[in-house]
Amino acid sequence: DIQMTQSPSSLSASVGDRVTITCRASQDIRNDLGWYQQKPGKAPKCLMNTASRLRGGVPSRFSGSGSGTEFTLTISSLQPEDFATYYCLQYNTYPRTFGQGTKVETK
Amino acid sequence: EVHLVESGGGLVQPGGSLTLSCAASGFIFSTYWMTWVRQAPGKGLEWVANIKQDASEKNYVDSVKGRFTVSRDNANNSLYLQMNSLRVGDTAMYYCVSGWDFPYWGQGTLVTVSS
């Protein structure tokens, strides 16, 4: 199975901060990676697919990059509604596997 | 607008069975891969199973192989997960997800396996 390792597992940040979350795959997944945001008690929401393609309606402060085994999710200027847990997911190989999540908390 | 509504969750004893349903609307159901993802309380996300548009291919995570069966009814825009021999470790919120790259998620249905 492909292991998806996210870092950090949690971070504390303030509104306006630039936030970067990294996801590392244990083998090459090309760009078959998505990023998902989950708020407490809610279903995950897809932010982007193919590592960097933003879903419709997702603010442009979110961006993604990477291919192969190293991927990054960046929030350019953190907003109050961005405090949540973020997951990466590889859909290149079965079984599909998620990162363990990164909780973005208020400093 | 894509809408996915799960149902069928509840409390079941270990060794019991349960069938989850997902009613889909707002997209051409028969043209999409469909997936089940679960999340144990306070834990991360785990892919469970998926099914191809015409049901000719089904894939499962190892921990549910032989116990869970995914199926679909394209005429009624519905996805199902038949769960047998349930274990305490299967306790989770189960989400119905549409699309190859998981763009749309339902709100989930809670399955609790406990004696």
mmCIF file of N, CA, C and O in Angstrom, chain B residues 27-80:
data_model
loop_
_atom_site.group_PDB
_atom_site.id
_atom_site.type_symbol
_atom_site.label_atom_id
_atom_site.label_comp_id
_atom_site.label_asym_id
_atom_site.label_seq_id
_atom_site.Cartn_x
_atom_site.Cartn_y
_atom_site.Cartn_z
ATOM 1 N N PHE B 27 -26.494 14.857 -10.932
ATOM 2 C CA PHE B 27 -25.471 14.489 -11.908
ATOM 3 C C PHE B 27 -25.889 13.165 -12.552
ATOM 4 O O PHE B 27 -26.804 12.496 -12.065
ATOM 5 N N ILE B 28 -25.211 12.819 -13.620
ATOM 6 C CA ILE B 28 -25.556 11.581 -14.331
ATOM 7 C C ILE B 28 -24.871 10.427 -13.618
ATOM 8 O O ILE B 28 -23.705 10.080 -13.890
ATOM 9 N N PHE B 29 -25.589 9.846 -12.694
ATOM 10 C CA PHE B 29 -25.047 8.829 -11.779
ATOM 11 C C PHE B 29 -24.347 7.700 -12.538
ATOM 12 O O PHE B 29 -23.266 7.257 -12.140
ATOM 13 N N SER B 30 -24.934 7.262 -13.608
ATOM 14 C CA SER B 30 -24.428 6.088 -14.314
ATOM 15 C C SER B 30 -23.072 6.315 -14.975
ATOM 16 O O SER B 30 -22.443 5.359 -15.450
ATOM 17 N N THR B 31 -22.599 7.552 -15.009
ATOM 18 C CA THR B 31 -21.316 7.855 -15.646
ATOM 19 C C THR B 31 -20.193 8.074 -14.636
ATOM 20 O O THR B 31 -19.079 8.427 -15.013
ATOM 21 N N TYR B 32 -20.455 7.877 -13.354
ATOM 22 C CA TYR B 32 -19.471 8.157 -12.317
ATOM 23 C C TYR B 32 -19.075 6.899 -11.539
ATOM 24 O O TYR B 32 -19.921 6.094 -11.149
ATOM 25 N N TRP B 33 -17.761 6.753 -11.298
ATOM 26 C CA TRP B 33 -17.322 5.843 -10.250
ATOM 27 C C TRP B 33 -17.943 6.327 -8.938
ATOM 28 O O TRP B 33 -18.109 7.520 -8.715
ATOM 29 N N MET B 34 -18.243 5.375 -8.045
ATOM 30 C CA MET B 34 -18.760 5.726 -6.737
ATOM 31 C C MET B 34 -17.942 5.017 -5.664
ATOM 32 O O MET B 34 -17.439 3.905 -5.871
ATOM 33 N N THR B 35 -17.841 5.667 -4.514
ATOM 34 C CA THR B 35 -16.918 5.222 -3.469
ATOM 35 C C THR B 35 -17.574 5.317 -2.095
ATOM 36 O O THR B 35 -18.429 6.185 -1.866
ATOM 37 N N TRP B 36 -17.137 4.454 -1.203
ATOM 38 C CA TRP B 36 -17.462 4.577 0.231
ATOM 39 C C TRP B 36 -16.164 4.875 0.989
ATOM 40 O O TRP B 36 -15.150 4.197 0.786
ATOM 41 N N VAL B 37 -16.239 5.877 1.851
ATOM 42 C CA VAL B 37 -15.133 6.260 2.725
ATOM 43 C C VAL B 37 -15.669 6.275 4.147
ATOM 44 O O VAL B 37 -16.815 6.684 4.369
ATOM 45 N N ARG B 38 -14.885 5.854 5.116
ATOM 46 C CA ARG B 38 -15.347 5.877 6.494
ATOM 47 C C ARG B 38 -14.381 6.633 7.390
ATOM 48 O O ARG B 38 -13.215 6.830 7.041
ATOM 49 N N GLN B 39 -14.900 7.030 8.540
ATOM 50 C CA GLN B 39 -14.109 7.770 9.521
ATOM 51 C C GLN B 39 -14.524 7.340 10.915
ATOM 52 O O GLN B 39 -15.644 7.636 11.350
ATOM 53 N N ALA B 40 -13.654 6.632 11.592
ATOM 54 C CA ALA B 40 -13.914 6.235 12.971
ATOM 55 C C ALA B 40 -13.936 7.485 13.849
ATOM 56 O O ALA B 40 -13.303 8.496 13.513
ATOM 57 N N PRO B 41 -14.643 7.433 14.957
ATOM 58 C CA PRO B 41 -14.762 8.618 15.826
ATOM 59 C C PRO B 41 -13.397 9.171 16.223
ATOM 60 O O PRO B 41 -12.547 8.447 16.750
ATOM 61 N N GLY B 42 -13.184 10.446 15.934
ATOM 62 C CA GLY B 42 -11.939 11.110 16.297
ATOM 63 C C GLY B 42 -10.730 10.715 15.478
ATOM 64 O O GLY B 42 -9.608 11.126 15.793
ATOM 65 N N LYS B 43 -10.941 9.950 14.415
ATOM 66 C CA LYS B 43 -9.829 9.463 13.598
ATOM 67 C C LYS B 43 -9.854 10.059 12.188
ATOM 68 O O LYS B 43 -10.709 10.888 11.865
ATOM 69 N N GLY B 44 -8.923 9.609 11.369
ATOM 70 C CA GLY B 44 -8.821 10.094 10.002
ATOM 71 C C GLY B 44 -9.728 9.340 9.040
ATOM 72 O O GLY B 44 -10.529 8.496 9.426
ATOM 73 N N LEU B 45 -9.561 9.663 7.773
ATOM 74 C CA LEU B 45 -10.392 9.096 6.721
ATOM 75 C C LEU B 45 -9.795 7.793 6.196
ATOM 76 O O LEU B 45 -8.574 7.669 6.063
ATOM 77 N N GLU B 46 -10.666 6.840 5.872
ATOM 78 C CA GLU B 46 -10.227 5.550 5.337
ATOM 79 C C GLU B 46 -11.109 5.185 4.141
ATOM 80 O O GLU B 46 -12.330 5.110 4.255
ATOM 81 N N TRP B 47 -10.463 4.951 2.998
ATOM 82 C CA TRP B 47 -11.160 4.462 1.817
ATOM 83 C C TRP B 47 -11.625 3.035 2.073
ATOM 84 O O TRP B 47 -10.856 2.213 2.589
ATOM 85 N N VAL B 48 -12.882 2.734 1.721
ATOM 86 C CA VAL B 48 -13.443 1.410 1.996
ATOM 87 C C VAL B 48 -13.608 0.591 0.717
ATOM 88 O O VAL B 48 -13.160 -0.553 0.633
ATOM 89 N N ALA B 49 -14.276 1.177 -0.277
ATOM 90 C CA ALA B 49 -14.573 0.426 -1.495
ATOM 91 C C ALA B 49 -15.006 1.381 -2.586
ATOM 92 O O ALA B 49 -15.446 2.506 -2.304
ATOM 93 N N ASN B 50 -14.874 0.932 -3.832
ATOM 94 C CA ASN B 50 -15.464 1.686 -4.929
ATOM 95 C C ASN B 50 -16.016 0.746 -5.985
ATOM 96 O O ASN B 50 -15.779 -0.467 -5.953
ATOM 97 N N ILE B 51 -16.784 1.330 -6.916
ATOM 98 C CA ILE B 51 -17.458 0.534 -7.943
ATOM 99 C C ILE B 51 -17.490 1.346 -9.229
ATOM 100 O O ILE B 51 -17.774 2.548 -9.220
ATOM 101 N N LYS B 52 -17.192 0.672 -10.322
ATOM 102 C CA LYS B 52 -17.162 1.304 -11.627
ATOM 103 C C LYS B 52 -18.579 1.634 -12.087
ATOM 104 O O LYS B 52 -19.565 1.122 -11.541
ATOM 105 N N GLN B 53 -18.658 2.451 -13.138
ATOM 106 C CA GLN B 53 -19.949 2.917 -13.616
ATOM 107 C C GLN B 53 -20.934 1.777 -13.923
ATOM 108 O O GLN B 53 -22.104 1.850 -13.564
ATOM 109 N N ASP B 54 -20.436 0.713 -14.558
ATOM 110 C CA ASP B 54 -21.317 -0.386 -14.948
ATOM 111 C C ASP B 54 -21.223 -1.570 -13.990
ATOM 112 O O ASP B 54 -21.689 -2.663 -14.299
ATOM 113 N N ALA B 55 -20.604 -1.349 -12.849
ATOM 114 C CA ALA B 55 -20.434 -2.368 -11.809
ATOM 115 C C ALA B 55 -19.531 -3.522 -12.228
ATOM 116 O O ALA B 55 -19.508 -4.564 -11.561
ATOM 117 N N SER B 56 -18.795 -3.367 -13.316
ATOM 118 C CA SER B 56 -17.922 -4.436 -13.801
ATOM 119 C C SER B 56 -16.630 -4.547 -12.996
ATOM 120 O O SER B 56 -15.902 -5.528 -13.112
ATOM 121 N N GLU B 57 -16.343 -3.529 -12.192
ATOM 122 C CA GLU B 57 -15.141 -3.549 -11.348
ATOM 123 C C GLU B 57 -15.487 -3.024 -9.966
ATOM 124 O O GLU B 57 -16.151 -1.995 -9.827
ATOM 125 N N LYS B 58 -15.051 -3.751 -8.961
ATOM 126 C CA LYS B 58 -15.240 -3.344 -7.574
ATOM 127 C C LYS B 58 -13.915 -3.555 -6.854
ATOM 128 O O LYS B 58 -13.214 -4.541 -7.097
ATOM 129 N N ASN B 59 -13.595 -2.628 -5.974
ATOM 130 C CA ASN B 59 -12.344 -2.711 -5.227
ATOM 131 C C ASN B 59 -12.625 -2.476 -3.752
ATOM 132 O O ASN B 59 -13.513 -1.686 -3.408
ATOM 133 N N TYR B 60 -11.849 -3.146 -2.880
ATOM 134 C CA TYR B 60 -12.073 -3.055 -1.443
ATOM 135 C C TYR B 60 -10.753 -2.913 -0.695
ATOM 136 O O TYR B 60 -9.716 -3.454 -1.116
ATOM 137 N N VAL B 61 -10.801 -2.245 0.445
ATOM 138 C CA VAL B 61 -9.666 -2.259 1.353
ATOM 139 C C VAL B 61 -9.589 -3.659 1.971
ATOM 140 O O VAL B 61 -10.626 -4.322 2.145
ATOM 141 N N ASP B 62 -8.395 -4.113 2.269
ATOM 142 C CA ASP B 62 -8.212 -5.494 2.740
ATOM 143 C C ASP B 62 -9.067 -5.820 3.963
ATOM 144 O O ASP B 62 -9.585 -6.935 4.093
ATOM 145 N N SER B 63 -9.221 -4.860 4.868
ATOM 146 C CA SER B 63 -9.891 -5.130 6.142
ATOM 147 C C SER B 63 -11.381 -5.453 5.985
ATOM 148 O O SER B 63 -12.003 -5.964 6.922
ATOM 149 N N VAL B 64 -11.966 -5.175 4.817
ATOM 150 C CA VAL B 64 -13.395 -5.464 4.624
ATOM 151 C C VAL B 64 -13.643 -6.522 3.552
ATOM 152 O O VAL B 64 -14.798 -6.932 3.343
ATOM 153 N N LYS B 65 -12.596 -6.957 2.882
ATOM 154 C CA LYS B 65 -12.765 -7.967 1.822
ATOM 155 C C LYS B 65 -13.400 -9.222 2.384
ATOM 156 O O LYS B 65 -13.016 -9.731 3.432
ATOM 157 N N GLY B 66 -14.397 -9.729 1.660
ATOM 158 C CA GLY B 66 -15.107 -10.923 2.087
ATOM 159 C C GLY B 66 -16.239 -10.643 3.053
ATOM 160 O O GLY B 66 -17.047 -11.537 3.336
ATOM 161 N N ARG B 67 -16.307 -9.417 3.578
ATOM 162 C CA ARG B 67 -17.380 -9.066 4.528
ATOM 163 C C ARG B 67 -18.313 -7.994 3.960
ATOM 164 O O ARG B 67 -19.520 -8.019 4.225
ATOM 165 N N PHE B 68 -17.762 -7.051 3.198
ATOM 166 C CA PHE B 68 -18.550 -5.953 2.636
ATOM 167 C C PHE B 68 -18.725 -6.167 1.132
ATOM 168 O O PHE B 68 -17.812 -6.667 0.450
ATOM 169 N N THR B 69 -19.862 -5.732 0.612
ATOM 170 C CA THR B 69 -20.126 -5.787 -0.823
ATOM 171 C C THR B 69 -20.707 -4.461 -1.273
ATOM 172 O O THR B 69 -21.729 -4.006 -0.738
ATOM 173 N N VAL B 70 -20.057 -3.853 -2.258
ATOM 174 C CA VAL B 70 -20.561 -2.609 -2.827
ATOM 175 C C VAL B 70 -21.367 -2.936 -4.076
ATOM 176 O O VAL B 70 -21.004 -3.828 -4.857
ATOM 177 N N SER B 71 -22.460 -2.219 -4.255
ATOM 178 C CA SER B 71 -23.295 -2.414 -5.441
ATOM 179 C C SER B 71 -23.968 -1.101 -5.799
ATOM 180 O O SER B 71 -23.910 -0.131 -5.032
ATOM 181 N N ARG B 72 -24.587 -1.079 -6.966
ATOM 182 C CA ARG B 72 -25.260 0.137 -7.411
ATOM 183 C C ARG B 72 -26.469 -0.208 -8.251
ATOM 184 O O ARG B 72 -26.541 -1.288 -8.847
ATOM 185 N N ASP B 73 -27.401 0.732 -8.325
ATOM 186 C CA ASP B 73 -28.594 0.617 -9.169
ATOM 187 C C ASP B 73 -28.662 1.893 -9.993
ATOM 188 O O ASP B 73 -29.140 2.933 -9.511
ATOM 189 N N ASN B 74 -28.168 1.828 -11.197
ATOM 190 C CA ASN B 74 -28.117 3.039 -12.031
ATOM 191 C C ASN B 74 -29.514 3.531 -12.418
ATOM 192 O O ASN B 74 -29.715 4.724 -12.649
ATOM 193 N N ALA B 75 -30.473 2.638 -12.490
ATOM 194 C CA ALA B 75 -31.830 3.065 -12.848
ATOM 195 C C ALA B 75 -32.444 3.932 -11.760
ATOM 196 O O ALA B 75 -33.291 4.797 -12.050
ATOM 197 N N ASN B 76 -32.006 3.713 -10.517
ATOM 198 C CA ASN B 76 -32.550 4.465 -9.389
ATOM 199 C C ASN B 76 -31.525 5.372 -8.721
ATOM 200 O O ASN B 76 -31.763 5.875 -7.619
ATOM 201 N N ASN B 77 -30.397 5.581 -9.410
ATOM 202 C CA ASN B 77 -29.369 6.511 -8.906
ATOM 203 C C ASN B 77 -28.983 6.215 -7.462
ATOM 204 O O ASN B 77 -28.926 7.115 -6.605
ATOM 205 N N SER B 78 -28.723 4.949 -7.189
ATOM 206 C CA SER B 78 -28.444 4.548 -5.816
ATOM 207 C C SER B 78 -27.193 3.695 -5.698
ATOM 208 O O SER B 78 -26.899 2.883 -6.573
ATOM 209 N N LEU B 79 -26.492 3.896 -4.592
ATOM 210 C CA LEU B 79 -25.286 3.146 -4.243
ATOM 211 C C LEU B 79 -25.557 2.423 -2.930
ATOM 212 O O LEU B 79 -26.277 2.954 -2.069
ATOM 213 N N TYR B 80 -24.987 1.237 -2.792
ATOM 214 C CA TYR B 80 -25.221 0.452 -1.588
ATOM 215 C C TYR B 80 -23.913 -0.103 -1.032
ATOM 216 O O TYR B 80 -22.929 -0.265 -1.751
#
